[in-house]
mmCIF file of C-alpha atoms and ligand atoms in Angstrom:
data_model
loop_
_atom_site.group_PDB
_atom_site.id
_atom_site.type_symbol
_atom_site.label_atom_id
_atom_site.label_comp_id
_atom_site.label_asym_id
_atom_site.label_seq_id
_atom_site.Cartn_x
_atom_site.Cartn_y
_atom_site.Cartn_z
ATOM 1 C CA MET A 1 -24.127 31.454 6.585
ATOM 2 C CA LEU A 2 -21.859 28.882 8.653
ATOM 3 C CA LEU A 3 -19.083 27.547 6.699
ATOM 4 C CA ASP A 4 -19.326 23.691 6.441
ATOM 5 C CA ASN A 5 -15.560 22.809 7.695
ATOM 6 C CA ALA A 6 -15.614 19.776 6.716
ATOM 7 C CA ARG A 7 -15.154 20.517 3.484
ATOM 8 C CA ALA A 8 -13.621 23.501 3.603
ATOM 9 C CA VAL A 9 -10.237 20.933 3.889
ATOM 10 C CA ALA A 10 -8.829 19.105 1.260
ATOM 11 C CA PRO A 11 -8.798 15.639 1.117
ATOM 12 C CA ILE A 12 -5.284 15.018 2.343
ATOM 13 C CA ARG A 13 -3.702 17.545 4.969
ATOM 14 C CA LYS A 14 -0.179 16.778 4.287
ATOM 15 C CA PRO A 15 1.531 19.282 1.675
ATOM 16 C CA LEU A 16 2.110 17.346 -1.752
ATOM 17 C CA PRO A 17 5.389 18.762 -3.286
ATOM 18 C CA PRO A 18 4.782 18.124 -7.247
ATOM 19 C CA ALA A 19 8.525 16.694 -6.727
ATOM 20 C CA TRP A 20 7.418 13.817 -4.491
ATOM 21 C CA PHE A 21 3.743 13.169 -5.697
ATOM 22 C CA VAL A 22 1.069 13.223 -8.394
ATOM 23 C CA ASP A 23 -1.788 14.817 -7.010
ATOM 24 C CA HIS A 24 -5.187 12.945 -7.744
ATOM 25 C CA GLY A 25 -7.083 14.499 -5.338
ATOM 26 C CA HIS A 26 -8.256 11.807 -3.050
ATOM 27 C CA ASN A 27 -4.949 10.050 -3.558
ATOM 28 C CA ALA A 28 -1.404 11.026 -3.576
ATOM 29 C CA GLU A 29 0.991 8.635 -6.419
ATOM 30 C CA MET A 30 4.902 8.612 -4.867
ATOM 31 C CA ARG A 31 7.157 9.541 -7.936
ATOM 32 C CA TRP A 32 9.570 7.443 -8.056
ATOM 33 C CA GLU A 33 12.552 9.312 -9.489
ATOM 34 C CA ALA A 34 12.163 11.038 -5.914
ATOM 35 C CA MET A 35 13.127 7.585 -4.737
ATOM 36 C CA ARG A 36 16.566 7.475 -5.965
ATOM 37 C CA ASP A 37 18.437 9.478 -3.196
ATOM 38 C CA GLN A 38 16.271 8.065 -0.419
ATOM 39 C CA GLY A 39 17.064 5.278 2.144
ATOM 40 C CA TYR A 40 15.457 1.752 2.336
ATOM 41 C CA LEU A 41 12.275 3.355 4.127
ATOM 42 C CA ILE A 42 10.273 6.381 2.808
ATOM 43 C CA ASP A 43 10.076 9.511 5.349
ATOM 44 C CA THR A 44 6.823 10.055 6.332
ATOM 45 C CA GLU A 45 6.237 12.829 4.403
ATOM 46 C CA ARG A 46 7.008 11.470 1.462
ATOM 47 C CA PHE A 47 4.369 8.399 2.203
ATOM 48 C CA PHE A 48 1.884 8.053 -0.952
ATOM 49 C CA VAL A 49 -2.086 8.498 0.482
ATOM 50 C CA ARG A 50 -5.079 6.849 -0.770
ATOM 51 C CA ASN A 51 -8.468 8.319 0.570
ATOM 52 C CA HIS A 52 -11.697 7.216 0.038
ATOM 53 C CA THR A 53 -13.316 10.150 1.322
ATOM 54 C CA ARG A 54 -10.768 12.578 3.390
ATOM 55 C CA THR A 55 -8.616 12.584 6.202
ATOM 56 C CA PRO A 56 -10.958 13.311 9.188
ATOM 57 C CA GLN A 57 -9.505 14.698 12.166
ATOM 58 C CA ILE A 58 -10.200 12.390 15.378
ATOM 59 C CA ASP A 59 -9.619 13.011 19.163
ATOM 60 C CA ALA A 60 -7.519 10.991 20.911
ATOM 61 C CA GLY A 61 -8.829 12.011 24.256
ATOM 62 C CA THR A 62 -12.226 10.801 23.599
ATOM 63 C CA TRP A 63 -11.611 8.181 20.685
ATOM 64 C CA ARG A 64 -12.302 4.320 21.600
ATOM 65 C CA LEU A 65 -11.709 1.043 19.637
ATOM 66 C CA ARG A 66 -14.176 -1.061 20.065
ATOM 67 C CA VAL A 67 -14.271 -5.002 19.964
ATOM 68 C CA HIS A 68 -17.221 -6.607 19.381
ATOM 69 C CA GLY A 69 -19.463 -9.798 18.257
ATOM 70 C CA PRO A 70 -19.937 -13.419 17.882
ATOM 71 C CA GLY A 71 -16.390 -14.430 17.490
ATOM 72 C CA VAL A 72 -15.222 -13.138 20.864
ATOM 73 C CA GLU A 73 -16.372 -13.833 24.589
ATOM 74 C CA ARG A 74 -16.449 -10.533 25.533
ATOM 75 C CA ALA A 75 -16.793 -6.988 24.015
ATOM 76 C CA LEU A 76 -13.804 -4.405 24.479
ATOM 77 C CA GLU A 77 -13.484 -0.863 24.430
ATOM 78 C CA LEU A 78 -9.975 0.185 24.705
ATOM 79 C CA SER A 79 -9.114 4.657 25.174
ATOM 80 C CA TYR A 80 -6.013 5.710 23.615
ATOM 81 C CA GLY A 81 -4.269 5.153 26.617
ATOM 82 C CA ASP A 82 -5.046 1.467 27.204
ATOM 83 C CA LEU A 83 -3.521 0.891 23.475
ATOM 84 C CA GLU A 84 -0.240 2.543 25.001
ATOM 85 C CA ALA A 85 -0.002 0.552 27.863
ATOM 86 C CA LEU A 86 -0.626 -3.077 26.037
ATOM 87 C CA PRO A 87 2.464 -4.311 24.634
ATOM 88 C CA SER A 88 3.549 -3.314 21.891
ATOM 89 C CA ARG A 89 6.359 -4.359 19.014
ATOM 90 C CA GLY A 90 7.812 -2.774 15.628
ATOM 91 C CA LEU A 91 7.457 -3.973 12.305
ATOM 92 C CA SER A 92 8.986 -3.007 8.992
ATOM 93 C CA ALA A 93 6.570 -3.190 5.893
ATOM 94 C CA VAL A 94 5.322 -1.626 2.658
ATOM 95 C CA ILE A 95 1.897 -1.142 2.196
ATOM 96 C CA GLU A 96 1.046 -0.875 -1.264
ATOM 97 C CA CYS A 97 -2.684 -0.429 -3.342
ATOM 98 C CA ALA A 98 -3.884 -2.944 -5.116
ATOM 99 C CA GLY A 99 -4.545 -0.874 -7.897
ATOM 100 C CA SER A 100 -0.822 0.665 -8.340
ATOM 101 C CA GLY A 101 0.602 0.653 -11.921
ATOM 102 C CA GLY A 102 -2.506 -1.684 -13.305
ATOM 103 C CA ARG A 103 -5.088 1.295 -13.556
ATOM 104 C CA ASP A 104 -2.842 2.755 -16.155
ATOM 105 C CA LEU A 105 -0.623 -0.182 -17.473
ATOM 106 C CA PHE A 106 -3.280 -2.626 -18.419
ATOM 107 C CA GLY A 107 -4.692 0.082 -20.754
ATOM 108 C CA SER A 108 -1.188 1.472 -22.109
ATOM 109 C CA GLN A 109 0.672 -2.072 -21.996
ATOM 110 C CA GLN A 110 -2.273 -4.929 -22.724
ATOM 111 C CA GLY A 111 -4.931 -2.360 -24.719
ATOM 112 C CA THR A 112 -7.531 -3.116 -21.988
ATOM 113 C CA PRO A 113 -7.793 0.050 -20.255
ATOM 114 C CA VAL A 114 -9.467 0.303 -16.746
ATOM 115 C CA PRO A 115 -11.640 3.160 -15.258
ATOM 116 C CA GLY A 116 -10.827 5.040 -12.006
ATOM 117 C CA THR A 117 -7.556 6.586 -10.581
ATOM 118 C CA PRO A 118 -4.731 6.530 -13.385
ATOM 119 C CA TRP A 119 -2.253 4.839 -10.779
ATOM 120 C CA MET A 120 1.606 4.281 -12.366
ATOM 121 C CA LEU A 121 3.549 2.302 -9.824
ATOM 122 C CA GLY A 122 3.756 4.981 -6.889
ATOM 123 C CA GLY A 123 1.054 3.870 -4.914
ATOM 124 C CA ILE A 124 3.366 2.190 -2.609
ATOM 125 C CA GLY A 125 4.977 2.908 0.507
ATOM 126 C CA ALA A 126 7.174 1.549 2.867
ATOM 127 C CA ALA A 127 7.617 2.593 6.759
ATOM 128 C CA SER A 128 8.481 1.633 10.031
ATOM 129 C CA TRP A 129 5.249 0.816 12.552
ATOM 130 C CA ARG A 130 5.145 0.268 15.679
ATOM 131 C CA GLY A 131 2.019 -0.778 17.735
ATOM 132 C CA VAL A 132 -0.150 -3.433 19.539
ATOM 133 C CA PRO A 133 -0.558 -6.736 18.033
ATOM 134 C CA LEU A 134 -3.704 -7.222 16.800
ATOM 135 C CA GLY A 135 -3.214 -10.661 18.600
ATOM 136 C CA GLU A 136 -3.083 -8.907 22.143
ATOM 137 C CA VAL A 137 -6.184 -7.110 22.070
ATOM 138 C CA LEU A 138 -8.000 -10.302 20.313
ATOM 139 C CA ASP A 139 -6.911 -12.372 22.997
ATOM 140 C CA ARG A 140 -8.169 -9.613 25.422
ATOM 141 C CA ALA A 141 -11.551 -9.944 24.048
ATOM 142 C CA GLY A 142 -11.489 -13.563 24.476
ATOM 143 C CA VAL A 143 -11.160 -14.697 20.703
ATOM 144 C CA ARG A 144 -12.948 -17.779 20.346
ATOM 145 C CA ARG A 145 -12.329 -21.129 18.717
ATOM 146 C CA ASP A 146 -14.540 -20.498 15.926
ATOM 147 C CA ALA A 147 -14.169 -17.198 15.248
ATOM 148 C CA VAL A 148 -13.813 -16.075 11.606
ATOM 149 C CA ASP A 149 -12.793 -13.156 10.540
ATOM 150 C CA VAL A 150 -12.064 -9.658 11.492
ATOM 151 C CA MET A 151 -13.037 -6.257 9.875
ATOM 152 C CA GLY A 152 -11.462 -3.078 10.662
ATOM 153 C CA HIS A 153 -14.144 -0.097 10.127
ATOM 154 C CA GLY A 154 -12.796 3.198 9.664
ATOM 155 C CA LEU A 155 -13.908 6.547 11.303
ATOM 156 C CA ASP A 156 -13.568 8.146 8.222
ATOM 157 C CA ASP A 157 -16.987 9.950 6.154
ATOM 158 C CA PRO A 158 -19.027 7.429 4.660
ATOM 159 C CA TYR A 159 -17.804 6.689 0.727
ATOM 160 C CA ILE A 160 -20.588 7.436 -1.583
ATOM 161 C CA LYS A 161 -20.401 6.348 -5.066
ATOM 162 C CA ASP A 162 -22.837 6.900 -7.721
ATOM 163 C CA GLY A 163 -25.033 8.109 -4.956
ATOM 164 C CA ILE A 164 -25.089 4.946 -3.084
ATOM 165 C CA ASP A 165 -23.627 5.448 0.469
ATOM 166 C CA HIS A 166 -21.310 2.555 1.017
ATOM 167 C CA GLY A 167 -21.300 3.390 4.592
ATOM 168 C CA SER A 168 -17.298 3.217 6.773
ATOM 169 C CA VAL A 169 -14.521 2.126 4.629
ATOM 170 C CA ARG A 170 -14.192 -1.716 6.385
ATOM 171 C CA ARG A 171 -12.675 -4.872 4.599
ATOM 172 C CA PRO A 172 -12.031 -8.375 6.710
ATOM 173 C CA LEU A 173 -8.980 -10.485 7.198
ATOM 174 C CA THR A 174 -9.315 -14.000 8.607
ATOM 175 C CA VAL A 175 -8.715 -14.809 12.137
ATOM 176 C CA HIS A 176 -5.950 -16.675 11.064
ATOM 177 C CA LYS A 177 -3.588 -13.427 9.618
ATOM 178 C CA ALA A 178 -4.964 -11.275 12.376
ATOM 179 C CA LEU A 179 -3.323 -13.848 14.816
ATOM 180 C CA ASP A 180 -0.149 -14.104 12.708
ATOM 181 C CA ASP A 181 1.520 -10.603 12.193
ATOM 182 C CA VAL A 182 -1.034 -7.816 11.893
ATOM 183 C CA LEU A 183 -0.356 -4.644 13.791
ATOM 184 C CA ILE A 184 -2.689 -2.271 15.576
ATOM 185 C CA ALA A 185 -0.178 0.495 14.953
ATOM 186 C CA LEU A 186 -0.055 3.937 16.697
ATOM 187 C CA GLU A 187 3.391 4.755 15.275
ATOM 188 C CA MET A 188 5.161 5.027 11.640
ATOM 189 C CA ASN A 189 8.911 5.954 11.323
ATOM 190 C CA GLY A 190 9.364 6.754 15.375
ATOM 191 C CA SER A 191 6.340 9.591 15.261
ATOM 192 C CA THR A 192 2.784 9.355 16.123
ATOM 193 C CA LEU A 193 0.890 8.047 13.554
ATOM 194 C CA PRO A 194 0.136 11.218 11.148
ATOM 195 C CA LEU A 195 -3.242 12.347 10.236
ATOM 196 C CA ASP A 196 -3.232 11.320 6.494
ATOM 197 C CA HIS A 197 -1.810 7.716 7.407
ATOM 198 C CA GLY A 198 -4.770 7.353 9.934
ATOM 199 C CA PHE A 199 -3.938 8.949 13.580
ATOM 200 C CA PRO A 200 -5.067 7.760 16.083
ATOM 201 C CA ALA A 201 -4.480 4.065 15.278
ATOM 202 C CA ARG A 202 -4.431 1.726 11.945
ATOM 203 C CA LEU A 203 -4.194 -1.700 10.978
ATOM 204 C CA VAL A 204 -0.970 -2.641 9.061
ATOM 205 C CA VAL A 205 -1.757 -5.582 7.654
ATOM 206 C CA PRO A 206 1.936 -7.267 6.144
ATOM 207 C CA GLY A 207 1.907 -8.529 2.713
ATOM 208 C CA TRP A 208 -1.843 -7.699 1.968
ATOM 209 C CA VAL A 209 -3.622 -5.506 -0.501
ATOM 210 C CA GLY A 210 -3.623 -1.897 1.035
ATOM 211 C CA ILE A 211 -6.893 -1.525 1.425
ATOM 212 C CA ALA A 212 -6.696 -4.506 4.095
ATOM 213 C CA SER A 213 -4.544 -1.838 6.427
ATOM 214 C CA ILE A 214 -7.939 0.175 7.652
ATOM 215 C CA LYS A 215 -7.137 3.939 9.157
ATOM 216 C CA TRP A 216 -8.715 5.811 11.902
ATOM 217 C CA LEU A 217 -9.897 2.518 13.377
ATOM 218 C CA GLY A 218 -12.729 2.375 15.358
ATOM 219 C CA ALA A 219 -13.868 -0.791 15.577
ATOM 220 C CA LEU A 220 -12.812 -4.702 15.140
ATOM 221 C CA GLU A 221 -15.583 -6.656 14.698
ATOM 222 C CA VAL A 222 -14.958 -10.837 15.165
ATOM 223 C CA SER A 223 -17.385 -12.702 13.313
ATOM 224 C CA ASP A 224 -18.208 -16.716 13.643
ATOM 225 C CA ALA A 225 -19.084 -16.583 9.799
ATOM 226 C CA PRO A 226 -16.841 -15.161 6.539
ATOM 227 C CA LEU A 227 -17.812 -11.382 6.738
ATOM 228 C CA ARG A 228 -18.312 -9.372 3.663
ATOM 229 C CA SER A 229 -18.202 -5.394 2.922
ATOM 230 C CA PRO A 230 -18.576 -3.711 -0.579
ATOM 231 C CA TRP A 231 -14.420 -3.606 -0.110
ATOM 232 C CA ASN A 232 -14.133 -7.147 -0.029
ATOM 233 C CA THR A 233 -16.939 -8.190 -2.915
ATOM 234 C CA THR A 234 -17.626 -5.491 -5.217
ATOM 235 C CA TRP A 235 -14.076 -3.605 -5.081
ATOM 236 C CA TYR A 236 -10.988 -5.600 -4.464
ATOM 237 C CA GLU A 237 -12.671 -8.694 -4.393
ATOM 238 C CA GLY A 238 -10.851 -12.023 -3.477
ATOM 239 C CA LEU A 239 -7.546 -10.290 -3.093
ATOM 240 C CA SER A 240 -5.356 -11.006 0.024
ATOM 241 C CA VAL A 241 -1.618 -11.605 -0.363
ATOM 242 C CA GLN A 242 0.165 -8.703 -2.959
ATOM 243 C CA PRO A 243 1.916 -10.219 -5.935
ATOM 244 C CA VAL A 244 5.613 -9.778 -6.935
ATOM 245 C CA LYS A 245 6.736 -6.529 -8.561
ATOM 246 C CA SER A 246 9.556 -4.151 -9.400
ATOM 247 C CA ALA A 247 9.817 -0.518 -10.300
ATOM 248 C CA PHE A 248 12.626 1.286 -11.659
ATOM 249 C CA GLU A 249 13.566 5.139 -9.649
ATOM 250 C CA LEU A 250 13.034 6.909 -12.893
ATOM 251 C CA ALA A 251 10.663 8.939 -14.324
ATOM 252 C CA TRP A 252 8.074 7.446 -17.043
ATOM 253 C CA ASN A 253 9.986 8.881 -20.179
ATOM 254 C CA ALA A 254 13.056 9.552 -18.360
ATOM 255 C CA ARG A 255 15.752 11.259 -20.054
ATOM 256 C CA LEU A 256 18.767 10.210 -19.970
ATOM 257 C CA PRO A 257 22.317 11.227 -21.403
ATOM 258 C CA ALA A 258 23.512 9.187 -24.093
ATOM 259 C CA GLY A 259 27.019 7.585 -23.780
ATOM 260 C CA ARG A 260 27.525 7.779 -20.624
ATOM 261 C CA CYS A 261 27.612 5.111 -17.762
ATOM 262 C CA ILE A 262 24.907 5.287 -15.482
ATOM 263 C CA THR A 263 23.222 3.599 -12.386
ATOM 264 C CA LEU A 264 20.002 2.156 -13.227
ATOM 265 C CA ARG A 265 18.198 1.794 -10.026
ATOM 266 C CA GLY A 266 15.019 0.019 -8.963
ATOM 267 C CA ARG A 267 13.374 -1.496 -5.949
ATOM 268 C CA SER A 268 11.021 -5.137 -5.655
ATOM 269 C CA TRP A 269 8.775 -6.798 -3.465
ATOM 270 C CA SER A 270 6.376 -9.180 -2.876
ATOM 271 C CA GLY A 271 3.868 -9.610 -0.118
ATOM 272 C CA HIS A 272 5.166 -13.715 -0.351
ATOM 273 C CA ALA A 273 8.315 -13.542 0.406
ATOM 274 C CA PRO A 274 11.621 -11.913 0.095
ATOM 275 C CA ILE A 275 12.872 -10.834 -3.214
ATOM 276 C CA ARG A 276 15.590 -13.674 -4.449
ATOM 277 C CA ALA A 277 16.645 -11.909 -7.423
ATOM 278 C CA VAL A 278 16.001 -9.167 -10.368
ATOM 279 C CA GLN A 279 16.964 -9.229 -13.492
ATOM 280 C CA VAL A 280 16.955 -6.472 -16.103
ATOM 281 C CA SER A 281 16.341 -5.580 -19.709
ATOM 282 C CA THR A 282 17.817 -2.475 -21.415
ATOM 283 C CA ASP A 283 16.567 -3.724 -24.998
ATOM 284 C CA GLY A 284 12.812 -4.092 -25.123
ATOM 285 C CA GLY A 285 13.327 -7.844 -23.160
ATOM 286 C CA ALA A 286 15.540 -9.207 -25.569
ATOM 287 C CA SER A 287 18.342 -10.004 -23.504
ATOM 288 C CA TRP A 288 18.484 -9.698 -19.516
ATOM 289 C CA LEU A 289 21.123 -9.046 -17.190
ATOM 290 C CA PRO A 290 20.687 -9.982 -12.969
ATOM 291 C CA ALA A 291 20.810 -6.956 -10.919
ATOM 292 C CA ARG A 292 22.978 -6.260 -8.058
ATOM 293 C CA LEU A 293 20.595 -6.491 -4.877
ATOM 294 C CA ARG A 294 21.946 -3.911 -1.983
ATOM 295 C CA GLY A 295 21.038 -3.238 0.975
ATOM 296 C CA PRO A 296 18.012 -4.932 3.718
ATOM 297 C CA ASN A 297 16.156 -7.175 1.795
ATOM 298 C CA LEU A 298 13.251 -7.979 4.725
ATOM 299 C CA PRO A 299 10.172 -9.983 4.517
ATOM 300 C CA HIS A 300 7.048 -7.907 3.682
ATOM 301 C CA VAL A 301 9.170 -4.560 2.545
ATOM 302 C CA TRP A 302 11.472 -4.634 -0.413
ATOM 303 C CA VAL A 303 14.527 -4.702 -1.701
ATOM 304 C CA ARG A 304 17.048 -2.244 -3.341
ATOM 305 C CA TRP A 305 18.887 -3.056 -6.908
ATOM 306 C CA GLU A 306 21.336 -1.274 -9.110
ATOM 307 C CA LEU A 307 22.562 -2.265 -12.578
ATOM 308 C CA PRO A 308 25.394 -0.410 -15.120
ATOM 309 C CA PHE A 309 23.858 0.755 -17.970
ATOM 310 C CA THR A 310 25.103 3.022 -21.408
ATOM 311 C CA PRO A 311 22.690 3.886 -22.993
ATOM 312 C CA ARG A 312 22.814 4.742 -26.713
ATOM 313 C CA ALA A 313 20.872 7.932 -28.519
ATOM 314 C CA GLY A 314 17.072 7.092 -28.676
ATOM 315 C CA ARG A 315 13.994 5.021 -27.025
ATOM 316 C CA HIS A 316 14.732 2.512 -25.069
ATOM 317 C CA GLU A 317 12.587 0.288 -22.885
ATOM 318 C CA LEU A 318 13.975 -0.971 -19.778
ATOM 319 C CA LEU A 319 12.288 -3.930 -17.884
ATOM 320 C CA ALA A 320 12.874 -5.573 -14.268
ATOM 321 C CA ARG A 321 11.485 -9.029 -13.328
ATOM 322 C CA ALA A 322 11.512 -10.075 -9.865
ATOM 323 C CA THR A 323 11.547 -13.587 -7.970
ATOM 324 C CA ASP A 324 10.569 -13.632 -4.794
ATOM 325 C CA GLY A 325 11.497 -16.868 -2.061
ATOM 326 C CA THR A 326 8.578 -18.615 -3.167
ATOM 327 C CA GLY A 327 9.811 -18.522 -6.462
ATOM 328 C CA LEU A 328 7.253 -16.203 -8.325
ATOM 329 C CA THR A 329 8.097 -14.673 -11.247
ATOM 330 C CA GLN A 330 6.509 -11.883 -13.048
ATOM 331 C CA PRO A 331 5.003 -12.611 -16.262
ATOM 332 C CA ASP A 332 4.999 -10.519 -19.643
ATOM 333 C CA THR A 333 0.981 -10.213 -18.943
ATOM 334 C CA VAL A 334 -1.314 -10.670 -16.835
ATOM 335 C CA PRO A 335 -4.999 -11.555 -16.867
ATOM 336 C CA PHE A 336 -7.447 -8.719 -17.084
ATOM 337 C CA ASN A 337 -9.836 -7.851 -14.134
ATOM 338 C CA ARG A 338 -12.380 -4.833 -14.263
ATOM 339 C CA GLY A 339 -11.101 -2.856 -10.862
ATOM 340 C CA GLY A 340 -7.340 -3.225 -12.624
ATOM 341 C CA TYR A 341 -5.790 -4.698 -9.635
ATOM 342 C CA GLN A 342 -2.478 -6.131 -9.521
ATOM 343 C CA PHE A 343 -0.542 -5.651 -12.491
ATOM 344 C CA TRP A 344 2.263 -7.490 -11.463
ATOM 345 C CA ALA A 345 3.465 -8.068 -14.917
ATOM 346 C CA VAL A 346 6.716 -7.037 -16.023
ATOM 347 C CA ALA A 347 6.301 -3.306 -16.553
ATOM 348 C CA ARG A 348 7.727 -1.455 -20.019
ATOM 349 C CA HIS A 349 9.605 1.531 -18.926
ATOM 350 C CA PRO A 350 9.963 4.089 -21.504
ATOM 351 C CA VAL A 351 13.274 6.622 -21.482
ATOM 352 C CA THR A 352 15.229 8.100 -23.963
ATOM 353 C CA ALA A 353 18.632 9.236 -24.050
ATOM 354 C CA ALA A 354 20.344 11.868 -25.833
HETATM 355 N N1 MTE B 401 -10.445 4.348 6.773
HETATM 356 C C1 MTE B 401 -9.695 3.900 5.759
HETATM 357 N N2 MTE B 401 -8.639 3.065 5.489
HETATM 358 C C2 MTE B 401 -7.979 2.778 4.272
HETATM 359 C C3 MTE B 401 -8.412 3.750 3.169
HETATM 360 C C4 MTE B 401 -9.647 4.610 3.608
HETATM 361 O O1 MTE B 401 -10.169 5.560 2.503
HETATM 362 N N3 MTE B 401 -10.201 4.490 4.710
HETATM 363 N N4 MTE B 401 -7.973 3.052 2.109
HETATM 364 C C5 MTE B 401 -7.157 2.347 1.855
HETATM 365 C C6 MTE B 401 -6.496 1.801 0.647
HETATM 366 S S1 MTE B 401 -7.042 1.400 -0.850
HETATM 367 C C7 MTE B 401 -4.572 2.229 0.964
HETATM 368 S S2 MTE B 401 -4.053 1.601 -0.483
HETATM 369 C C8 MTE B 401 -4.083 2.226 1.986
HETATM 370 C C9 MTE B 401 -3.571 3.257 1.997
HETATM 371 O O2 MTE B 401 -2.921 3.865 2.965
HETATM 372 P P1 MTE B 401 -2.172 5.412 2.794
HETATM 373 O O3 MTE B 401 -2.930 6.092 2.951
HETATM 374 O O4 MTE B 401 -1.634 5.245 4.626
HETATM 375 O O5 MTE B 401 -0.910 4.824 1.878
HETATM 376 O O6 MTE B 401 -5.400 2.760 3.141
HETATM 377 C C10 MTE B 401 -6.400 1.670 3.084
HETATM 378 N N5 MTE B 401 -7.092 2.193 4.488
HETATM 379 MO MO1 MO B 402 -5.938 0.772 -2.418
#
């Protein structure tokens, strides 16, 4: 009997130490408590993974990126070497799954549960990326004035759900965004893109929902009319920019030492603009104090913050509420949606001091 190699391998290739990740099978969520001693960006081996199927192993020697469609003057086929030879740039950006936090908090905090992977807030990571601006490639294909959308197609297995084959993971973005700041990344944190994060090439779409950043990129379809895929009609419908959110670098239900002053730490981010201010409540939202922002605060990444806290014995709810540079502030509640996407209300983080 032949062994089906494709099925013998785990959906995610890299090790997922339980101290760093919650392993959901196809998805590995980062533990916020493991971020406490980390720097501004996240090490590649600690970066969350969200796969619709499984991480493919692609041969960069035979791999080609196809650029085609009525939105370009000429179709292109670029090899890995061709891409390496094009002008490159680096950028730091968060990638966050639209479902991060929401799959759990819509239920636990607003009483309206959603099905699907019960992500807490760990469907997020920040890294430095290097690659070819998508605009460079579109220029070479002669992007037309009437071009509308660019759809990245992934080379992972077709996504089959409830017996329906939805084809390869793919999602359009506007030509306007494509020409603005989207990267075809070949490197992550200074090294070749790892298998799980899209080797040999992935899109990085700063500020947008994670699904826009197509991994294992095989084709770019450029249209002269709006494009549709199940990933913008059935799932992640109507989503583009990620809202403003915050998280404490603490376990859910963390145990804190009672009567001793500790430093609460966390991070806040927004797809729209850098964070302007973060307020923290240690009494369930009755009173608020400004947190001290520290270190870099780059657009499309995040900012770290801290606040001293001396907990009394017992249970507490910690809240962090960020405001971004556009004035957008995290609300107390957000309207329900079936996908559990973009839960950006202030999270009520339970801790116990003893
Ligand atoms: N080809 C392909 N691209 C994909 C996905 C996928 O399953 N297949 N998942 C998307 C989703 S939902 C997210 S949140 C991000 C996760 O990126 P990461 O696994 O590098 O953290 O990749 C996106 N790109
Ligand atoms: Mo996602």
